[in-house]
PDB file of C-alpha atoms in Angstrom:
ATOM      1  CA  ASP A1440       0.000   0.000   0.000  1.00  0.00           C
ATOM      2  CA  SER A1441       1.595   3.240  -1.211  1.00  0.00           C
ATOM      3  CA  GLY A1442      -0.525   5.525   0.957  1.00  0.00           C
ATOM      4  CA  VAL A1443      -2.077   7.197  -2.095  1.00  0.00           C
ATOM      5  CA  THR A1444      -5.819   6.641  -2.449  1.00  0.00           C
ATOM      6  CA  GLN A1445      -7.969   6.997  -5.526  1.00  0.00           C
ATOM      7  CA  THR A1446     -11.718   6.848  -5.945  1.00  0.00           C
ATOM      8  CA  PRO A1447     -13.625   5.356  -7.556  1.00  0.00           C
ATOM      9  CA  LYS A1448     -11.870   2.111  -8.465  1.00  0.00           C
ATOM     10  CA  HIS A1449     -14.042   1.554 -11.497  1.00  0.00           C
ATOM     11  CA  LEU A1450     -16.215   3.909 -13.518  1.00  0.00           C
ATOM     12  CA  ILE A1451     -18.442   3.063 -16.451  1.00  0.00           C
ATOM     13  CA  THR A1452     -20.084   5.863 -18.376  1.00  0.00           C
ATOM     14  CA  ALA A1453     -21.291   6.854 -21.843  1.00  0.00           C
ATOM     15  CA  THR A1454     -19.778   8.968 -24.574  1.00  0.00           C
ATOM     16  CA  GLY A1455     -20.361  12.677 -24.131  1.00  0.00           C
ATOM     17  CA  GLN A1456     -20.554  12.466 -20.358  1.00  0.00           C
ATOM     18  CA  ARG A1457     -18.358  14.098 -17.717  1.00  0.00           C
ATOM     19  CA  VAL A1458     -16.665  12.357 -14.781  1.00  0.00           C
ATOM     20  CA  THR A1459     -14.483  13.361 -11.843  1.00  0.00           C
ATOM     21  CA  LEU A1460     -11.665  11.210 -10.498  1.00  0.00           C
ATOM     22  CA  ARG A1461     -10.360  11.854  -7.022  1.00  0.00           C
ATOM     23  CA  CYS A1462      -6.926  11.378  -5.472  1.00  0.00           C
ATOM     24  CA  SER A1463      -5.599  11.800  -1.939  1.00  0.00           C
ATOM     25  CA  PRO A1464      -1.799  11.951  -1.741  1.00  0.00           C
ATOM     26  CA  ARG A1465       0.356  10.359   0.946  1.00  0.00           C
ATOM     27  CA  SER A1466       0.373  12.254   4.204  1.00  0.00           C
ATOM     28  CA  GLY A1467       2.899  15.098   3.917  1.00  0.00           C
ATOM     29  CA  ASP A1468       3.269  14.953   0.127  1.00  0.00           C
ATOM     30  CA  LEU A1469       2.657  18.271  -1.597  1.00  0.00           C
ATOM     31  CA  SER A1470       2.911  17.185  -5.249  1.00  0.00           C
ATOM     32  CA  VAL A1471       0.274  15.255  -7.143  1.00  0.00           C
ATOM     33  CA  TYR A1472       0.739  13.848 -10.642  1.00  0.00           C
ATOM     34  CA  TRP A1473      -1.910  12.430 -12.973  1.00  0.00           C
ATOM     35  CA  TYR A1474      -1.237   9.751 -15.586  1.00  0.00           C
ATOM     36  CA  GLN A1475      -3.297   7.955 -18.202  1.00  0.00           C
ATOM     37  CA  GLN A1476      -2.495   4.396 -19.226  1.00  0.00           C
ATOM     38  CA  SER A1477      -4.202   2.823 -22.206  1.00  0.00           C
ATOM     39  CA  LEU A1478      -3.285  -0.357 -24.055  1.00  0.00           C
ATOM     40  CA  ASP A1479      -2.096   1.393 -27.199  1.00  0.00           C
ATOM     41  CA  GLN A1480      -0.493   4.482 -25.644  1.00  0.00           C
ATOM     42  CA  GLY A1481       1.322   3.220 -22.585  1.00  0.00           C
ATOM     43  CA  LEU A1482       1.701   5.453 -19.533  1.00  0.00           C
ATOM     44  CA  GLN A1483       1.241   9.135 -20.374  1.00  0.00           C
ATOM     45  CA  PHE A1484       1.971  11.985 -17.981  1.00  0.00           C
ATOM     46  CA  LEU A1485      -0.936  14.424 -17.866  1.00  0.00           C
ATOM     47  CA  ILE A1486      -0.313  17.113 -15.276  1.00  0.00           C
ATOM     48  CA  GLN A1487       1.449  17.957 -11.995  1.00  0.00           C
ATOM     49  CA  TYR A1488       0.221  20.108  -9.110  1.00  0.00           C
ATOM     50  CA  TYR A1489       2.277  21.306  -6.196  1.00  0.00           C
ATOM     51  CA  ASN A1490       0.606  22.775  -3.115  1.00  0.00           C
ATOM     52  CA  GLY A1491      -2.411  23.859  -5.123  1.00  0.00           C
ATOM     53  CA  GLU A1492      -0.513  25.263  -8.078  1.00  0.00           C
ATOM     54  CA  GLU A1493      -0.111  23.757 -11.550  1.00  0.00           C
ATOM     55  CA  ARG A1494       3.587  23.055 -12.138  1.00  0.00           C
ATOM     56  CA  ALA A1495       3.929  20.919 -15.268  1.00  0.00           C
ATOM     57  CA  LYS A1496       1.735  19.871 -18.125  1.00  0.00           C
ATOM     58  CA  GLY A1497       2.128  16.837 -20.325  1.00  0.00           C
ATOM     59  CA  ASN A1498      -0.179  15.317 -22.913  1.00  0.00           C
ATOM     60  CA  ILE A1499      -3.410  16.540 -21.352  1.00  0.00           C
ATOM     61  CA  LEU A1500      -6.357  17.166 -23.667  1.00  0.00           C
ATOM     62  CA  GLU A1501      -8.297  20.412 -23.459  1.00  0.00           C
ATOM     63  CA  ARG A1502     -11.388  18.381 -22.473  1.00  0.00           C
ATOM     64  CA  PHE A1503      -9.512  17.352 -19.316  1.00  0.00           C
ATOM     65  CA  SER A1504      -8.789  19.590 -16.358  1.00  0.00           C
ATOM     66  CA  ALA A1505      -7.429  19.119 -12.871  1.00  0.00           C
ATOM     67  CA  GLN A1506      -7.099  20.991  -9.626  1.00  0.00           C
ATOM     68  CA  GLN A1507      -5.540  20.526  -6.216  1.00  0.00           C
ATOM     69  CA  PHE A1508      -7.441  21.718  -3.171  1.00  0.00           C
ATOM     70  CA  PRO A1509      -6.154  23.319   0.059  1.00  0.00           C
ATOM     71  CA  ASP A1510      -6.284  19.932   1.804  1.00  0.00           C
ATOM     72  CA  LEU A1511      -3.998  18.692  -1.027  1.00  0.00           C
ATOM     73  CA  HIS A1512      -6.394  16.200  -2.523  1.00  0.00           C
ATOM     74  CA  SER A1513      -6.732  16.484  -6.275  1.00  0.00           C
ATOM     75  CA  GLU A1514      -9.466  15.925  -8.826  1.00  0.00           C
ATOM     76  CA  LEU A1515      -9.180  15.141 -12.522  1.00  0.00           C
ATOM     77  CA  ASN A1516     -12.206  16.182 -14.561  1.00  0.00           C
ATOM     78  CA  LEU A1517     -12.821  14.502 -17.896  1.00  0.00           C
ATOM     79  CA  SER A1518     -15.571  15.934 -20.099  1.00  0.00           C
ATOM     80  CA  SER A1519     -17.171  15.191 -23.469  1.00  0.00           C
ATOM     81  CA  LEU A1520     -15.922  11.665 -23.060  1.00  0.00           C
ATOM     82  CA  GLU A1521     -14.958   9.608 -26.093  1.00  0.00           C
ATOM     83  CA  LEU A1522     -14.428   5.875 -26.492  1.00  0.00           C
ATOM     84  CA  GLY A1523     -10.682   6.492 -26.672  1.00  0.00           C
ATOM     85  CA  ASP A1524     -10.658   7.942 -23.162  1.00  0.00           C
ATOM     86  CA  SER A1525     -11.188   4.455 -21.752  1.00  0.00           C
ATOM     87  CA  ALA A1526      -8.040   3.803 -19.738  1.00  0.00           C
ATOM     88  CA  LEU A1527      -6.511   3.389 -16.313  1.00  0.00           C
ATOM     89  CA  TYR A1528      -5.939   6.740 -14.651  1.00  0.00           C
ATOM     90  CA  PHE A1529      -3.223   6.836 -12.011  1.00  0.00           C
ATOM     91  CA  CYS A1530      -2.444   9.477  -9.471  1.00  0.00           C
ATOM     92  CA  ALA A1531       0.991   9.661  -7.844  1.00  0.00           C
ATOM     93  CA  SER A1532       2.438  11.854  -5.122  1.00  0.00           C
ATOM     94  CA  SER A1533       5.839  13.004  -3.909  1.00  0.00           C
ATOM     95  CA  PRO A1534       6.982  15.289  -1.097  1.00  0.00           C
ATOM     96  CA  ASP A1535       8.236  18.193  -3.199  1.00  0.00           C
ATOM     97  CA  SER A1536       7.945  19.760  -6.599  1.00  0.00           C
ATOM     98  CA  GLY A1537      11.271  19.315  -8.219  1.00  0.00           C
ATOM     99  CA  GLY A1538      14.302  17.216  -8.677  1.00  0.00           C
ATOM    100  CA  SER A1539      15.535  16.837  -5.145  1.00  0.00           C
ATOM    101  CA  TYR A1540      13.245  13.943  -4.433  1.00  0.00           C
ATOM    102  CA  ASN A1541      12.990  11.169  -6.911  1.00  0.00           C
ATOM    103  CA  GLU A1542      10.423   8.622  -5.958  1.00  0.00           C
ATOM    104  CA  GLN A1543       6.764   8.948  -6.839  1.00  0.00           C
ATOM    105  CA  PHE A1544       4.211   6.823  -5.064  1.00  0.00           C
ATOM    106  CA  PHE A1545       1.369   5.636  -7.249  1.00  0.00           C
ATOM    107  CA  GLY A1546      -2.212   5.059  -6.217  1.00  0.00           C
ATOM    108  CA  PRO A1547      -4.121   1.927  -7.280  1.00  0.00           C
ATOM    109  CA  GLY A1548      -5.733   3.685 -10.232  1.00  0.00           C
ATOM    110  CA  THR A1549      -9.253   4.315 -11.522  1.00  0.00           C
ATOM    111  CA  ARG A1550     -10.363   2.194 -14.455  1.00  0.00           C
ATOM    112  CA  LEU A1551     -12.597   4.264 -16.733  1.00  0.00           C
ATOM    113  CA  THR A1552     -14.716   2.561 -19.346  1.00  0.00           C
ATOM    114  CA  VAL A1553     -16.565   4.730 -21.864  1.00  0.00           C
ATOM    115  CA  LEU A1554     -19.352   2.940 -23.741  1.00  0.00           C
TER     116      LEU A1554
ATOM    117  CA  GLY B 162      10.357  15.232 -30.168  1.00  0.00           C
ATOM    118  CA  GLN B 163      10.248  12.898 -27.239  1.00  0.00           C
ATOM    119  CA  ASN B 164      10.967   9.238 -27.901  1.00  0.00           C
ATOM    120  CA  ILE B 165      11.822   6.322 -25.644  1.00  0.00           C
ATOM    121  CA  ASP B 166      12.372   2.811 -26.955  1.00  0.00           C
ATOM    122  CA  GLN B 167      12.368  -0.507 -25.124  1.00  0.00           C
ATOM    123  CA  PRO B 168      11.976  -4.084 -26.305  1.00  0.00           C
ATOM    124  CA  THR B 169       8.338  -5.133 -26.175  1.00  0.00           C
ATOM    125  CA  GLU B 170       8.824  -8.542 -24.608  1.00  0.00           C
ATOM    126  CA  MET B 171      11.582 -10.629 -23.048  1.00  0.00           C
ATOM    127  CA  THR B 172      11.711 -14.111 -21.610  1.00  0.00           C
ATOM    128  CA  ALA B 173      14.204 -15.486 -19.101  1.00  0.00           C
ATOM    129  CA  THR B 174      14.621 -18.433 -16.778  1.00  0.00           C
ATOM    130  CA  GLU B 175      14.324 -18.436 -13.011  1.00  0.00           C
ATOM    131  CA  GLY B 176      17.725 -17.826 -11.403  1.00  0.00           C
ATOM    132  CA  ALA B 177      19.181 -16.218 -14.520  1.00  0.00           C
ATOM    133  CA  ILE B 178      20.222 -12.619 -15.248  1.00  0.00           C
ATOM    134  CA  VAL B 179      18.356 -10.393 -17.691  1.00  0.00           C
ATOM    135  CA  GLN B 180      19.196  -6.951 -19.081  1.00  0.00           C
ATOM    136  CA  ILE B 181      16.422  -4.648 -20.296  1.00  0.00           C
ATOM    137  CA  ASN B 182      17.617  -1.831 -22.529  1.00  0.00           C
ATOM    138  CA  CYS B 183      16.159   1.630 -22.949  1.00  0.00           C
ATOM    139  CA  THR B 184      17.175   4.303 -25.457  1.00  0.00           C
ATOM    140  CA  TYR B 185      15.835   7.831 -25.341  1.00  0.00           C
ATOM    141  CA  GLN B 186      15.749  11.062 -27.286  1.00  0.00           C
ATOM    142  CA  THR B 187      14.147  13.831 -25.251  1.00  0.00           C
ATOM    143  CA  SER B 188      14.258  17.619 -25.354  1.00  0.00           C
ATOM    144  CA  GLY B 189      15.490  17.810 -21.769  1.00  0.00           C
ATOM    145  CA  PHE B 190      16.984  15.447 -19.230  1.00  0.00           C
ATOM    146  CA  ASN B 191      16.811  15.513 -15.463  1.00  0.00           C
ATOM    147  CA  GLY B 192      17.016  11.877 -14.561  1.00  0.00           C
ATOM    148  CA  LEU B 193      15.993   8.436 -15.766  1.00  0.00           C
ATOM    149  CA  PHE B 194      13.703   6.156 -13.814  1.00  0.00           C
ATOM    150  CA  TRP B 195      12.820   2.488 -13.899  1.00  0.00           C
ATOM    151  CA  TYR B 196       9.465   1.254 -12.642  1.00  0.00           C
ATOM    152  CA  GLN B 197       8.023  -2.229 -12.256  1.00  0.00           C
ATOM    153  CA  GLN B 198       4.356  -2.774 -13.022  1.00  0.00           C
ATOM    154  CA  HIS B 199       2.432  -5.993 -12.504  1.00  0.00           C
ATOM    155  CA  ALA B 200      -0.634  -6.435 -14.684  1.00  0.00           C
ATOM    156  CA  GLY B 201      -3.534  -4.292 -13.491  1.00  0.00           C
ATOM    157  CA  GLU B 202      -1.511  -2.746 -10.684  1.00  0.00           C
ATOM    158  CA  ALA B 203       0.222   0.569 -10.074  1.00  0.00           C
ATOM    159  CA  PRO B 204       3.859   1.125 -11.089  1.00  0.00           C
ATOM    160  CA  THR B 205       6.391   0.860  -8.282  1.00  0.00           C
ATOM    161  CA  PHE B 206       9.704   2.706  -8.266  1.00  0.00           C
ATOM    162  CA  LEU B 207      12.840   0.616  -8.817  1.00  0.00           C
ATOM    163  CA  SER B 208      15.735   2.961  -9.546  1.00  0.00           C
ATOM    164  CA  TYR B 209      16.910   6.405 -10.532  1.00  0.00           C
ATOM    165  CA  ASN B 210      19.982   7.577 -12.460  1.00  0.00           C
ATOM    166  CA  VAL B 211      20.975  11.146 -13.208  1.00  0.00           C
ATOM    167  CA  LEU B 212      24.747  10.743 -13.603  1.00  0.00           C
ATOM    168  CA  ASP B 213      26.550   8.273 -15.847  1.00  0.00           C
ATOM    169  CA  GLY B 214      27.328   4.930 -14.323  1.00  0.00           C
ATOM    170  CA  LEU B 215      25.833   2.051 -12.451  1.00  0.00           C
ATOM    171  CA  GLU B 216      23.463   2.215  -9.487  1.00  0.00           C
ATOM    172  CA  GLU B 217      23.047  -1.041  -7.577  1.00  0.00           C
ATOM    173  CA  LYS B 218      20.144  -1.886  -5.344  1.00  0.00           C
ATOM    174  CA  GLY B 219      19.994  -5.503  -4.219  1.00  0.00           C
ATOM    175  CA  ARG B 220      19.114  -7.758  -7.149  1.00  0.00           C
ATOM    176  CA  PHE B 221      18.468  -4.751  -9.380  1.00  0.00           C
ATOM    177  CA  SER B 222      21.035  -2.469 -11.012  1.00  0.00           C
ATOM    178  CA  SER B 223      20.546   0.369 -13.443  1.00  0.00           C
ATOM    179  CA  PHE B 224      23.069   1.942 -15.783  1.00  0.00           C
ATOM    180  CA  LEU B 225      23.025   5.272 -17.583  1.00  0.00           C
ATOM    181  CA  SER B 226      25.043   6.789 -20.419  1.00  0.00           C
ATOM    182  CA  ARG B 227      23.784  10.295 -21.094  1.00  0.00           C
ATOM    183  CA  SER B 228      25.999  10.842 -24.142  1.00  0.00           C
ATOM    184  CA  LYS B 229      24.501   7.755 -25.783  1.00  0.00           C
ATOM    185  CA  GLY B 230      20.943   8.309 -24.573  1.00  0.00           C
ATOM    186  CA  TYR B 231      21.020   4.788 -23.183  1.00  0.00           C
ATOM    187  CA  SER B 232      20.113   2.985 -20.005  1.00  0.00           C
ATOM    188  CA  TYR B 233      19.642  -0.588 -18.923  1.00  0.00           C
ATOM    189  CA  LEU B 234      18.056  -2.367 -16.003  1.00  0.00           C
ATOM    190  CA  LEU B 235      19.825  -5.517 -14.848  1.00  0.00           C
ATOM    191  CA  LEU B 236      17.889  -8.085 -12.861  1.00  0.00           C
ATOM    192  CA  LYS B 237      19.875 -10.847 -11.185  1.00  0.00           C
ATOM    193  CA  GLU B 238      18.786 -14.147  -9.630  1.00  0.00           C
ATOM    194  CA  LEU B 239      15.440 -13.922 -11.349  1.00  0.00           C
ATOM    195  CA  GLN B 240      12.377 -15.033  -9.437  1.00  0.00           C
ATOM    196  CA  MET B 241       8.919 -15.900 -10.728  1.00  0.00           C
ATOM    197  CA  LYS B 242       7.547 -12.778  -9.049  1.00  0.00           C
ATOM    198  CA  ASP B 243       9.772 -10.656 -11.323  1.00  0.00           C
ATOM    199  CA  SER B 244       7.379 -11.423 -14.190  1.00  0.00           C
ATOM    200  CA  ALA B 245       6.017  -7.934 -14.868  1.00  0.00           C
ATOM    201  CA  SER B 246       6.336  -4.948 -17.175  1.00  0.00           C
ATOM    202  CA  TYR B 247       9.351  -2.699 -16.721  1.00  0.00           C
ATOM    203  CA  LEU B 248       8.927   0.942 -17.622  1.00  0.00           C
ATOM    204  CA  CYS B 249      11.752   3.325 -18.466  1.00  0.00           C
ATOM    205  CA  ALA B 250      10.941   7.013 -17.938  1.00  0.00           C
ATOM    206  CA  VAL B 251      12.837  10.254 -18.477  1.00  0.00           C
ATOM    207  CA  ARG B 252      12.199  13.314 -16.357  1.00  0.00           C
ATOM    208  CA  ASP B 253      12.418  16.670 -18.040  1.00  0.00           C
ATOM    209  CA  GLY B 254      12.238  19.546 -15.599  1.00  0.00           C
ATOM    210  CA  GLY B 255      13.866  21.257 -12.682  1.00  0.00           C
ATOM    211  CA  ASN B 256      12.911  22.280  -9.214  1.00  0.00           C
ATOM    212  CA  TYR B 257       9.754  24.064 -10.346  1.00  0.00           C
ATOM    213  CA  GLY B 258       7.943  21.190 -11.991  1.00  0.00           C
ATOM    214  CA  GLN B 259       8.534  17.792 -13.507  1.00  0.00           C
ATOM    215  CA  ASN B 260       7.451  16.410 -16.851  1.00  0.00           C
ATOM    216  CA  PHE B 261       7.811  12.673 -17.398  1.00  0.00           C
ATOM    217  CA  VAL B 262       8.032  10.723 -20.627  1.00  0.00           C
ATOM    218  CA  PHE B 263       7.522   6.970 -20.339  1.00  0.00           C
ATOM    219  CA  GLY B 264       8.651   4.244 -22.674  1.00  0.00           C
ATOM    220  CA  PRO B 265       6.175   1.596 -23.880  1.00  0.00           C
ATOM    221  CA  GLY B 266       7.377  -0.894 -21.279  1.00  0.00           C
ATOM    222  CA  THR B 267       9.042  -4.296 -21.571  1.00  0.00           C
ATOM    223  CA  ARG B 268       6.984  -7.297 -20.570  1.00  0.00           C
ATOM    224  CA  LEU B 269       9.261  -9.814 -18.860  1.00  0.00           C
ATOM    225  CA  SER B 270       8.208 -13.416 -18.445  1.00  0.00           C
ATOM    226  CA  VAL B 271      10.228 -15.541 -16.022  1.00  0.00           C
ATOM    227  CA  LEU B 272       9.923 -19.252 -16.717  1.00  0.00           C
ATOM    228  CA  PRO B 273      10.645 -22.076 -14.238  1.00  0.00           C
TER     229      PRO B 273
END
């Protein structure tokens, strides 16, 4: 158990809908990272937040947005869902923002299925 | 562009040694990571290299050559539980924020 929690574990929805994925980082960690993992794309970095502030952006679609709240939990919002958005979404956390700390701790993931 | 290459699949025998290679071409470099991922589970951190050379950690070692854009993960005394995917990832960023690029992963099967 990494100490990172994600809810829900599974989510099934229809095309065109909007969903929110939630992540609570390990106690004391200030950075949260979101990743998408699909069979054909591998693990893709989406976005990083540090202490409520966006710090880095990867391959995140405009239909997706994220935020980190004062209690440090984070939410990933996915809208106008398409079949291709079906994937495992992982959240990870680390104590700081930059290169001085190297290990990220991954949550168990949310499996999103878009029908 | 950003590109990381790894072999798709490898097979080895229990007790043997296996080397998983990773080559990368990225716009920036601030460290290379190896993760292990069992099917349907979250990735777990194995190793980190930022300077050239070998980092050893128990049965696992990782090597980096920045001039060649090359790394490998060496697994010794293979066990059945080492059957998993191994992901190579490059970090591009500094102290402000971190951007990660992951390779496609190498699926390792350890046979008895």
